[in-house]
Amino acid sequence: RLLPRLQHANGSVVLTTVRLLLKYERYVKRADLLAQFAKKMVPPLITLLSSEPEIQFVALRNINIILQRRPRLLSKEIRVFFCKYNDPIYVKYEKVEVLVRICSERNSEPLLNELKEYAKEVDVDFVSCAVNAIGRLAIRFEAAAERAIAVLEELVQMKVDYCVQTCVVVLCDILRRYPGRFEAVVTTLCEHADYINAPEARAAYLWALGEYSEHIPSVASLLGAAVDSLLEEEDACVQLALVNACVKYFLKQPQRAQALVLRALQTASEKCANPDVRDRAYIYWRLLSADPSAARTVVLAEKPPVRPENSSLPEPLLEELVNELGCVSSVLQQPARQFVYARAERAGVPRGDAATTADYGTQAAVDTTPGADAAE
């Protein structure tokens, strides 16, 4: 009786039907029936993306939850979620999130090419979102890392200021994920150092200089210029990254870096206004003077690699939201019980009555969903 409701013209009916299928599929033991349910759910969910932008947004927020329960449900429909030129920005953000979630090694290359086009747009925040998505794919799929690096290098070479900043941070995250590989990308960063001016990007760039100093012929001049402007840096994270980079360079090439590290530690400990930077410089100075081998052990210790980002909801919260698909709570991705206490109290439901309040919250969320009356 439920499956025909998936063809309903009202999106609320479709999402409610999907909710019930997901809720009761645990009681179905036949694999062929479960496969049939999954096959039937895909077309109506895709049809919702042809509606008005507001309906698309609601659908995408619900699809995000559904995919956390059934990760492979839409894996063959990746192109459906590609952004259109006239999509509102809030729809584009949700589409990128869904694209990253349903991507696999098999279809990572076309998605990386698509994200590269998004990174060429003029909206600064959306460009940052697209570049971060490229980095997430590279960290998640080792087979996609090389192509992702090539895409990011292309974007850096475009010399678009706001794009370069995010690319530098993402590239350094990929280098940390795969240590000992892709060192050649640091050369690209050095060639475009003049375009790296955001604090987080400069800190990442300086980390790369120190970490891969043995692969950079001009590292002495690059770090020397940075030390000369150390006091002009307003952000403490950049100053700390520069001190760390100079010490790493000295530990790897003591003869060439002795004067540079001395100048960096003197400037940071005597003239820098930030107490954290001064303390870091004092610690390094004392450590290098007392026991260089201990300094090597501390500073050049092997770091844990970056792990793939876990953007999934906790299992109990996910189950709660699956039971509230099609409601306001699924759009907010918060259980209804967290934001309907005031309405429940006005209706005379005691705040301490958790079960009753939760039931009231679910019904309140349904009542505020557009088209709920028509769906019922």
mmCIF file of C-alpha atoms in Angstrom:
data_model
loop_
_atom_site.group_PDB
_atom_site.id
_atom_site.type_symbol
_atom_site.label_atom_id
_atom_site.label_comp_id
_atom_site.label_asym_id
_atom_site.label_seq_id
_atom_site.Cartn_x
_atom_site.Cartn_y
_atom_site.Cartn_z
ATOM 1 C CA ARG A 1 0.000 0.000 0.000
ATOM 2 C CA LEU A 2 2.943 2.344 0.568
ATOM 3 C CA LEU A 3 4.814 2.013 -2.721
ATOM 4 C CA PRO A 4 2.132 3.737 -4.889
ATOM 5 C CA ARG A 5 2.389 6.797 -2.602
ATOM 6 C CA LEU A 6 5.927 7.357 -3.884
ATOM 7 C CA GLN A 7 4.365 8.580 -7.129
ATOM 8 C CA HIS A 8 2.322 11.265 -5.366
ATOM 9 C CA ALA A 9 2.650 14.831 -6.654
ATOM 10 C CA ASN A 10 3.007 16.240 -3.132
ATOM 11 C CA GLY A 11 6.572 16.162 -1.809
ATOM 12 C CA SER A 12 5.359 15.771 1.793
ATOM 13 C CA VAL A 13 3.627 12.524 0.896
ATOM 14 C CA VAL A 14 6.745 11.242 -0.865
ATOM 15 C CA LEU A 15 9.042 12.003 2.077
ATOM 16 C CA THR A 16 6.570 10.521 4.575
ATOM 17 C CA THR A 17 6.398 7.345 2.481
ATOM 18 C CA VAL A 18 10.185 7.124 2.378
ATOM 19 C CA ARG A 19 10.255 7.604 6.131
ATOM 20 C CA LEU A 20 7.872 4.703 6.668
ATOM 21 C CA LEU A 21 9.792 2.454 4.281
ATOM 22 C CA LEU A 22 13.039 3.158 6.117
ATOM 23 C CA LYS A 23 11.360 2.691 9.468
ATOM 24 C CA TYR A 24 9.826 -0.695 8.725
ATOM 25 C CA GLU A 25 12.424 -2.191 6.396
ATOM 26 C CA ARG A 26 14.216 -3.613 9.421
ATOM 27 C CA TYR A 27 11.369 -6.092 9.767
ATOM 28 C CA VAL A 28 11.733 -7.293 6.173
ATOM 29 C CA LYS A 29 13.966 -10.337 5.843
ATOM 30 C CA ARG A 30 13.814 -10.855 2.067
ATOM 31 C CA ALA A 31 16.741 -9.245 0.232
ATOM 32 C CA ASP A 32 14.784 -9.003 -3.026
ATOM 33 C CA LEU A 33 12.076 -6.917 -1.351
ATOM 34 C CA LEU A 34 14.644 -4.576 0.200
ATOM 35 C CA ALA A 35 16.265 -4.112 -3.217
ATOM 36 C CA GLN A 36 12.830 -3.390 -4.701
ATOM 37 C CA PHE A 37 12.136 -0.766 -2.027
ATOM 38 C CA ALA A 38 15.476 0.937 -2.715
ATOM 39 C CA LYS A 39 14.850 0.915 -6.465
ATOM 40 C CA LYS A 40 11.405 2.443 -6.003
ATOM 41 C CA MET A 41 12.663 5.216 -3.707
ATOM 42 C CA VAL A 42 15.221 6.664 -6.129
ATOM 43 C CA PRO A 43 13.004 8.206 -8.906
ATOM 44 C CA PRO A 44 10.680 10.205 -6.596
ATOM 45 C CA LEU A 45 13.619 11.616 -4.648
ATOM 46 C CA ILE A 46 15.239 12.749 -7.908
ATOM 47 C CA THR A 47 11.934 14.231 -9.095
ATOM 48 C CA LEU A 48 11.875 16.491 -6.037
ATOM 49 C CA LEU A 49 15.007 18.188 -7.402
ATOM 50 C CA SER A 50 12.947 19.536 -10.309
ATOM 51 C CA SER A 51 10.729 21.564 -7.973
ATOM 52 C CA GLU A 52 11.084 25.128 -6.737
ATOM 53 C CA PRO A 53 14.378 25.995 -4.986
ATOM 54 C CA GLU A 54 12.784 25.932 -1.548
ATOM 55 C CA ILE A 55 11.431 22.416 -2.107
ATOM 56 C CA GLN A 56 14.814 21.363 -3.506
ATOM 57 C CA PHE A 57 16.490 22.574 -0.330
ATOM 58 C CA VAL A 58 14.101 20.604 1.884
ATOM 59 C CA ALA A 59 14.546 17.532 -0.329
ATOM 60 C CA LEU A 60 18.344 17.788 -0.242
ATOM 61 C CA ARG A 61 18.417 18.109 3.545
ATOM 62 C CA ASN A 62 16.261 14.984 3.807
ATOM 63 C CA ILE A 63 18.328 13.147 1.178
ATOM 64 C CA ASN A 64 21.433 13.876 3.260
ATOM 65 C CA ILE A 65 19.849 12.014 6.169
ATOM 66 C CA ILE A 66 18.612 9.167 3.960
ATOM 67 C CA LEU A 67 22.097 8.660 2.510
ATOM 68 C CA GLN A 68 23.553 8.261 5.969
ATOM 69 C CA ARG A 69 21.135 5.379 6.471
ATOM 70 C CA ARG A 70 21.468 3.976 2.905
ATOM 71 C CA PRO A 71 24.862 5.211 1.559
ATOM 72 C CA ARG A 72 24.630 3.460 -1.840
ATOM 73 C CA LEU A 73 21.045 4.464 -2.602
ATOM 74 C CA LEU A 74 21.901 7.251 -5.085
ATOM 75 C CA SER A 75 25.440 6.284 -6.046
ATOM 76 C CA LYS A 76 24.497 5.932 -9.732
ATOM 77 C CA GLU A 77 22.727 9.298 -9.886
ATOM 78 C CA ILE A 78 25.667 11.591 -9.170
ATOM 79 C CA ARG A 79 25.127 13.836 -12.204
ATOM 80 C CA VAL A 80 21.611 14.676 -11.053
ATOM 81 C CA PHE A 81 23.130 16.626 -8.160
ATOM 82 C CA PHE A 82 25.484 18.753 -10.255
ATOM 83 C CA CYS A 83 24.822 22.451 -9.639
ATOM 84 C CA LYS A 84 23.017 24.533 -12.246
ATOM 85 C CA TYR A 85 24.044 28.095 -13.021
ATOM 86 C CA ASN A 86 20.744 29.500 -11.720
ATOM 87 C CA ASP A 87 20.583 27.468 -8.498
ATOM 88 C CA PRO A 88 20.381 29.625 -5.352
ATOM 89 C CA ILE A 89 23.504 29.492 -3.250
ATOM 90 C CA TYR A 90 21.836 27.567 -0.410
ATOM 91 C CA VAL A 91 20.840 24.816 -2.871
ATOM 92 C CA LYS A 92 24.383 24.676 -4.254
ATOM 93 C CA TYR A 93 25.838 24.137 -0.783
ATOM 94 C CA GLU A 94 23.512 21.211 -0.141
ATOM 95 C CA LYS A 95 24.208 19.693 -3.554
ATOM 96 C CA VAL A 96 27.962 19.771 -2.945
ATOM 97 C CA GLU A 97 27.459 18.087 0.418
ATOM 98 C CA VAL A 98 25.372 15.326 -1.170
ATOM 99 C CA LEU A 99 27.880 14.920 -4.019
ATOM 100 C CA VAL A 100 30.739 14.352 -1.582
ATOM 101 C CA ARG A 101 28.642 11.880 0.375
ATOM 102 C CA ILE A 102 27.644 9.699 -2.618
ATOM 103 C CA CYS A 103 31.018 9.854 -4.378
ATOM 104 C CA SER A 104 33.092 6.699 -4.767
ATOM 105 C CA GLU A 105 36.487 5.933 -6.285
ATOM 106 C CA ARG A 106 34.749 4.918 -9.500
ATOM 107 C CA ASN A 107 33.115 8.301 -10.123
ATOM 108 C CA SER A 108 35.572 10.582 -8.312
ATOM 109 C CA GLU A 109 37.221 11.947 -11.473
ATOM 110 C CA PRO A 110 34.086 13.470 -13.072
ATOM 111 C CA LEU A 111 33.162 14.950 -9.698
ATOM 112 C CA LEU A 112 36.621 16.504 -9.294
ATOM 113 C CA ASN A 113 36.283 18.073 -12.746
ATOM 114 C CA GLU A 114 32.885 19.443 -11.781
ATOM 115 C CA LEU A 115 34.177 20.848 -8.501
ATOM 116 C CA LYS A 116 37.022 22.524 -10.387
ATOM 117 C CA GLU A 117 34.420 24.463 -12.387
ATOM 118 C CA TYR A 118 32.647 25.488 -9.195
ATOM 119 C CA ALA A 119 35.960 26.782 -7.827
ATOM 120 C CA LYS A 120 36.162 29.209 -10.749
ATOM 121 C CA GLU A 121 32.966 31.029 -9.783
ATOM 122 C CA VAL A 122 32.861 34.490 -8.242
ATOM 123 C CA ASP A 123 31.114 33.688 -4.975
ATOM 124 C CA VAL A 124 33.940 33.528 -2.421
ATOM 125 C CA ASP A 125 32.194 31.257 0.074
ATOM 126 C CA PHE A 126 31.025 28.804 -2.586
ATOM 127 C CA VAL A 127 34.531 28.664 -4.062
ATOM 128 C CA SER A 128 35.855 27.812 -0.604
ATOM 129 C CA CYS A 129 33.167 25.130 -0.262
ATOM 130 C CA ALA A 130 34.131 23.573 -3.629
ATOM 131 C CA VAL A 131 37.872 23.580 -2.877
ATOM 132 C CA ASN A 132 37.291 22.009 0.542
ATOM 133 C CA ALA A 133 35.166 19.336 -1.134
ATOM 134 C CA ILE A 134 38.092 18.526 -3.447
ATOM 135 C CA GLY A 135 40.305 18.114 -0.389
ATOM 136 C CA ARG A 136 37.775 15.877 1.348
ATOM 137 C CA LEU A 137 37.659 13.573 -1.674
ATOM 138 C CA ALA A 138 41.468 13.406 -1.864
ATOM 139 C CA ILE A 139 41.747 12.537 1.818
ATOM 140 C CA ARG A 140 38.947 9.990 1.595
ATOM 141 C CA PHE A 141 40.064 8.198 -1.593
ATOM 142 C CA GLU A 142 43.761 7.578 -2.111
ATOM 143 C CA ALA A 143 43.156 6.781 -5.791
ATOM 144 C CA ALA A 144 41.692 10.275 -6.269
ATOM 145 C CA ALA A 145 44.517 12.117 -4.487
ATOM 146 C CA GLU A 146 46.766 12.558 -7.528
ATOM 147 C CA ARG A 147 43.966 13.978 -9.675
ATOM 148 C CA ALA A 148 42.846 16.234 -6.814
ATOM 149 C CA ILE A 149 46.402 17.575 -6.441
ATOM 150 C CA ALA A 150 46.495 18.357 -10.174
ATOM 151 C CA VAL A 151 43.160 20.185 -9.957
ATOM 152 C CA LEU A 152 44.294 22.237 -6.968
ATOM 153 C CA GLU A 153 47.560 23.150 -8.695
ATOM 154 C CA GLU A 154 45.574 24.393 -11.698
ATOM 155 C CA LEU A 155 43.462 26.550 -9.413
ATOM 156 C CA VAL A 156 46.533 27.990 -7.663
ATOM 157 C CA GLN A 157 48.085 28.838 -11.026
ATOM 158 C CA MET A 158 44.985 30.887 -11.904
ATOM 159 C CA LYS A 159 46.205 33.344 -9.221
ATOM 160 C CA VAL A 160 42.720 34.237 -8.000
ATOM 161 C CA ASP A 161 43.409 35.557 -4.523
ATOM 162 C CA TYR A 162 40.502 34.083 -2.536
ATOM 163 C CA CYS A 163 40.811 30.727 -4.292
ATOM 164 C CA VAL A 164 44.557 30.444 -3.669
ATOM 165 C CA GLN A 165 44.120 30.843 0.105
ATOM 166 C CA THR A 166 41.813 27.831 0.452
ATOM 167 C CA CYS A 167 43.832 25.748 -2.030
ATOM 168 C CA VAL A 168 47.008 26.191 0.030
ATOM 169 C CA VAL A 169 45.310 24.992 3.230
ATOM 170 C CA VAL A 170 43.734 22.002 1.459
ATOM 171 C CA LEU A 171 47.003 21.044 -0.258
ATOM 172 C CA CYS A 172 48.826 20.983 3.069
ATOM 173 C CA ASP A 173 46.098 18.759 4.547
ATOM 174 C CA ILE A 174 46.592 16.335 1.639
ATOM 175 C CA LEU A 175 50.370 16.371 2.201
ATOM 176 C CA ARG A 176 49.788 15.470 5.829
ATOM 177 C CA ARG A 177 47.403 12.689 4.799
ATOM 178 C CA TYR A 178 49.991 11.151 2.439
ATOM 179 C CA PRO A 179 53.447 11.910 3.920
ATOM 180 C CA GLY A 180 56.366 11.297 1.591
ATOM 181 C CA ARG A 181 54.249 11.777 -1.539
ATOM 182 C CA PHE A 182 53.406 14.782 -3.713
ATOM 183 C CA GLU A 183 56.376 16.868 -2.462
ATOM 184 C CA ALA A 184 56.556 18.509 -5.887
ATOM 185 C CA VAL A 185 53.426 20.515 -5.094
ATOM 186 C CA VAL A 186 55.441 22.567 -2.571
ATOM 187 C CA THR A 187 57.344 24.088 -5.498
ATOM 188 C CA THR A 188 54.057 25.394 -6.889
ATOM 189 C CA LEU A 189 53.270 26.980 -3.529
ATOM 190 C CA CYS A 190 56.665 28.682 -3.434
ATOM 191 C CA GLU A 191 56.161 30.087 -6.937
ATOM 192 C CA HIS A 192 52.886 31.700 -5.854
ATOM 193 C CA ALA A 193 53.936 32.822 -2.373
ATOM 194 C CA ASP A 194 53.058 36.446 -3.165
ATOM 195 C CA TYR A 195 49.380 35.497 -3.449
ATOM 196 C CA ILE A 196 49.274 33.753 -0.065
ATOM 197 C CA ASN A 197 48.186 36.382 2.438
ATOM 198 C CA ALA A 198 45.377 34.978 4.622
ATOM 199 C CA PRO A 199 46.669 33.954 8.096
ATOM 200 C CA GLU A 200 45.544 30.323 7.885
ATOM 201 C CA ALA A 201 46.981 29.975 4.371
ATOM 202 C CA ARG A 202 50.304 31.572 5.351
ATOM 203 C CA ALA A 203 50.592 29.271 8.374
ATOM 204 C CA ALA A 204 49.979 26.247 6.140
ATOM 205 C CA TYR A 205 52.506 27.513 3.587
ATOM 206 C CA LEU A 206 55.169 28.018 6.265
ATOM 207 C CA TRP A 207 54.473 24.538 7.625
ATOM 208 C CA ALA A 208 55.156 23.141 4.135
ATOM 209 C CA LEU A 209 58.428 25.105 3.920
ATOM 210 C CA GLY A 210 59.672 23.629 7.174
ATOM 211 C CA GLU A 211 58.389 20.118 6.559
ATOM 212 C CA TYR A 212 59.850 19.847 3.039
ATOM 213 C CA SER A 213 62.819 22.212 3.352
ATOM 214 C CA GLU A 214 65.211 19.600 1.958
ATOM 215 C CA HIS A 215 63.251 19.585 -1.333
ATOM 216 C CA ILE A 216 63.193 23.393 -1.773
ATOM 217 C CA PRO A 217 66.408 24.981 -3.126
ATOM 218 C CA SER A 218 65.320 28.514 -2.253
ATOM 219 C CA VAL A 219 64.017 27.752 1.233
ATOM 220 C CA ALA A 220 66.673 29.912 2.923
ATOM 221 C CA SER A 221 65.676 33.072 1.069
ATOM 222 C CA LEU A 222 61.950 32.366 1.506
ATOM 223 C CA LEU A 223 62.225 31.831 5.248
ATOM 224 C CA GLY A 224 64.667 34.747 5.561
ATOM 225 C CA ALA A 225 62.158 37.118 3.970
ATOM 226 C CA ALA A 226 59.456 35.787 6.297
ATOM 227 C CA VAL A 227 61.672 36.323 9.361
ATOM 228 C CA ASP A 228 62.311 39.917 8.284
ATOM 229 C CA SER A 229 58.557 40.561 8.379
ATOM 230 C CA LEU A 230 57.901 38.450 11.493
ATOM 231 C CA LEU A 231 56.887 41.423 13.626
ATOM 232 C CA GLU A 232 54.519 42.653 10.905
ATOM 233 C CA GLU A 233 52.479 39.468 11.092
ATOM 234 C CA GLU A 234 49.304 40.189 13.028
ATOM 235 C CA ASP A 235 48.205 36.610 13.584
ATOM 236 C CA ALA A 236 49.970 34.473 16.188
ATOM 237 C CA CYS A 237 49.416 31.256 14.211
ATOM 238 C CA VAL A 238 51.603 32.644 11.395
ATOM 239 C CA GLN A 239 54.371 33.658 13.816
ATOM 240 C CA LEU A 240 54.311 30.259 15.501
ATOM 241 C CA ALA A 241 54.392 28.475 12.142
ATOM 242 C CA LEU A 242 57.398 30.561 11.077
ATOM 243 C CA VAL A 243 59.339 29.765 14.254
ATOM 244 C CA ASN A 244 58.548 26.069 13.830
ATOM 245 C CA ALA A 245 59.610 26.137 10.165
ATOM 246 C CA CYS A 246 62.961 27.785 10.955
ATOM 247 C CA VAL A 247 63.725 25.244 13.686
ATOM 248 C CA LYS A 248 62.822 22.339 11.376
ATOM 249 C CA TYR A 249 65.037 23.778 8.665
ATOM 250 C CA PHE A 250 67.922 24.081 11.131
ATOM 251 C CA LEU A 251 67.539 20.500 12.375
ATOM 252 C CA LYS A 252 67.551 19.173 8.814
ATOM 253 C CA GLN A 253 70.370 21.396 7.479
ATOM 254 C CA PRO A 254 72.330 22.801 10.477
ATOM 255 C CA GLN A 255 75.202 24.357 8.534
ATOM 256 C CA ARG A 256 73.005 26.366 6.176
ATOM 257 C CA ALA A 257 70.332 27.416 8.680
ATOM 258 C CA GLN A 258 72.329 28.347 11.784
ATOM 259 C CA ALA A 259 72.266 32.112 11.241
ATOM 260 C CA LEU A 260 68.634 32.065 10.146
ATOM 261 C CA VAL A 261 67.329 30.138 13.161
ATOM 262 C CA LEU A 262 69.342 32.361 15.526
ATOM 263 C CA ARG A 263 67.818 35.490 13.990
ATOM 264 C CA ALA A 264 64.304 34.008 14.087
ATOM 265 C CA LEU A 265 64.544 32.953 17.751
ATOM 266 C CA GLN A 266 66.056 36.274 18.801
ATOM 267 C CA THR A 267 63.361 38.271 17.058
ATOM 268 C CA ALA A 268 60.541 36.090 18.389
ATOM 269 C CA SER A 269 61.792 35.963 21.995
ATOM 270 C CA GLU A 270 62.909 39.592 22.393
ATOM 271 C CA LYS A 271 60.663 41.693 20.169
ATOM 272 C CA CYS A 272 57.437 39.761 19.635
ATOM 273 C CA ALA A 273 54.465 41.016 21.671
ATOM 274 C CA ASN A 274 52.604 37.712 21.780
ATOM 275 C CA PRO A 275 53.537 35.700 24.930
ATOM 276 C CA ASP A 276 52.821 32.339 23.253
ATOM 277 C CA VAL A 277 55.297 33.097 20.466
ATOM 278 C CA ARG A 278 57.925 34.305 22.956
ATOM 279 C CA ASP A 279 57.500 31.176 25.094
ATOM 280 C CA ARG A 280 57.755 28.914 22.057
ATOM 281 C CA ALA A 281 60.960 30.650 20.965
ATOM 282 C CA TYR A 282 62.462 30.388 24.485
ATOM 283 C CA ILE A 283 61.636 26.663 24.666
ATOM 284 C CA TYR A 284 63.206 25.969 21.279
ATOM 285 C CA TRP A 285 66.276 28.028 22.134
ATOM 286 C CA ARG A 286 66.822 26.207 25.439
ATOM 287 C CA LEU A 287 66.169 22.834 23.798
ATOM 288 C CA LEU A 288 68.584 23.446 20.930
ATOM 289 C CA SER A 289 71.281 24.707 23.307
ATOM 290 C CA ALA A 290 70.960 21.901 25.838
ATOM 291 C CA ASP A 291 70.264 18.805 23.745
ATOM 292 C CA PRO A 292 69.974 19.019 19.936
ATOM 293 C CA SER A 293 69.144 15.311 19.682
ATOM 294 C CA ALA A 294 66.186 15.764 22.025
ATOM 295 C CA ALA A 295 65.107 18.753 19.961
ATOM 296 C CA ARG A 296 65.204 16.579 16.854
ATOM 297 C CA THR A 297 63.092 13.950 18.594
ATOM 298 C CA VAL A 298 60.494 16.531 19.631
ATOM 299 C CA VAL A 299 60.318 18.762 16.571
ATOM 300 C CA LEU A 300 60.744 16.131 13.865
ATOM 301 C CA ALA A 301 58.595 13.494 15.534
ATOM 302 C CA GLU A 302 56.281 11.586 13.210
ATOM 303 C CA LYS A 303 52.856 13.180 13.179
ATOM 304 C CA PRO A 304 49.629 11.208 12.889
ATOM 305 C CA PRO A 305 48.192 11.539 9.375
ATOM 306 C CA VAL A 306 45.017 13.477 8.718
ATOM 307 C CA ARG A 307 41.977 11.209 8.894
ATOM 308 C CA PRO A 308 38.958 11.412 6.579
ATOM 309 C CA GLU A 309 36.359 13.782 7.923
ATOM 310 C CA ASN A 310 33.404 12.078 9.571
ATOM 311 C CA SER A 311 30.399 14.206 8.644
ATOM 312 C CA SER A 312 27.818 11.588 9.604
ATOM 313 C CA LEU A 313 25.423 12.105 12.468
ATOM 314 C CA PRO A 314 25.695 9.960 15.612
ATOM 315 C CA GLU A 315 23.662 6.772 15.263
ATOM 316 C CA PRO A 316 21.011 7.575 17.939
ATOM 317 C CA LEU A 317 20.446 11.047 16.465
ATOM 318 C CA LEU A 318 20.302 9.605 12.937
ATOM 319 C CA GLU A 319 17.612 7.102 13.933
ATOM 320 C CA GLU A 320 15.633 9.892 15.536
ATOM 321 C CA LEU A 321 15.834 12.064 12.424
ATOM 322 C CA VAL A 322 14.950 9.167 10.108
ATOM 323 C CA ASN A 323 11.741 8.821 12.129
ATOM 324 C CA GLU A 324 11.079 12.536 11.515
ATOM 325 C CA LEU A 325 11.800 12.712 7.763
ATOM 326 C CA GLY A 326 9.692 15.318 6.040
ATOM 327 C CA CYS A 327 9.388 17.392 9.199
ATOM 328 C CA VAL A 328 11.031 20.656 10.166
ATOM 329 C CA SER A 329 13.458 18.714 12.359
ATOM 330 C CA SER A 330 14.884 16.905 9.316
ATOM 331 C CA VAL A 331 15.657 20.256 7.680
ATOM 332 C CA LEU A 332 17.253 21.645 10.832
ATOM 333 C CA GLN A 333 18.817 18.231 11.500
ATOM 334 C CA GLN A 334 17.808 18.544 15.125
ATOM 335 C CA PRO A 335 15.244 16.354 16.894
ATOM 336 C CA ALA A 336 11.889 18.031 17.341
ATOM 337 C CA ARG A 337 12.154 17.682 21.117
ATOM 338 C CA GLN A 338 15.010 20.201 21.119
ATOM 339 C CA PHE A 339 13.081 23.152 19.738
ATOM 340 C CA VAL A 340 9.409 22.688 20.632
ATOM 341 C CA TYR A 341 9.525 22.877 24.435
ATOM 342 C CA ALA A 342 8.059 26.389 24.421
ATOM 343 C CA ARG A 343 5.109 25.360 22.249
ATOM 344 C CA ALA A 344 4.604 22.245 24.350
ATOM 345 C CA GLU A 345 4.504 24.271 27.556
ATOM 346 C CA ARG A 346 2.031 26.719 26.047
ATOM 347 C CA ALA A 347 -0.142 23.732 25.145
ATOM 348 C CA GLY A 348 -0.045 22.563 28.757
ATOM 349 C CA VAL A 349 2.426 19.691 28.304
ATOM 350 C CA PRO A 350 4.846 19.558 31.290
ATOM 351 C CA ARG A 351 8.486 20.092 30.316
ATOM 352 C CA GLY A 352 9.597 17.064 32.317
ATOM 353 C CA ASP A 353 7.285 14.693 30.444
ATOM 354 C CA ALA A 354 9.907 13.747 27.837
ATOM 355 C CA ALA A 355 7.897 11.140 25.967
ATOM 356 C CA THR A 356 4.776 13.294 25.650
ATOM 357 C CA THR A 357 6.812 16.352 24.691
ATOM 358 C CA ALA A 358 8.685 14.421 22.012
ATOM 359 C CA ASP A 359 5.390 13.175 20.537
ATOM 360 C CA TYR A 360 3.988 16.685 20.591
ATOM 361 C CA GLY A 361 7.187 18.017 18.961
ATOM 362 C CA THR A 362 6.945 15.568 16.106
ATOM 363 C CA GLN A 363 3.341 16.527 15.454
ATOM 364 C CA ALA A 364 4.211 20.238 15.697
ATOM 365 C CA ALA A 365 6.978 19.795 13.161
ATOM 366 C CA VAL A 366 4.584 18.036 10.809
ATOM 367 C CA ASP A 367 2.001 20.798 11.232
ATOM 368 C CA THR A 368 4.527 23.440 10.164
ATOM 369 C CA THR A 369 5.641 21.549 7.068
ATOM 370 C CA PRO A 370 4.326 23.137 3.812
ATOM 371 C CA GLY A 371 1.670 20.943 2.268
ATOM 372 C CA ALA A 372 1.214 18.745 5.353
ATOM 373 C CA ASP A 373 -2.569 19.206 5.400
ATOM 374 C CA ALA A 374 -2.825 18.300 1.751
ATOM 375 C CA ALA A 375 -0.607 15.273 2.302
ATOM 376 C CA GLU A 376 -2.841 14.020 5.100
#
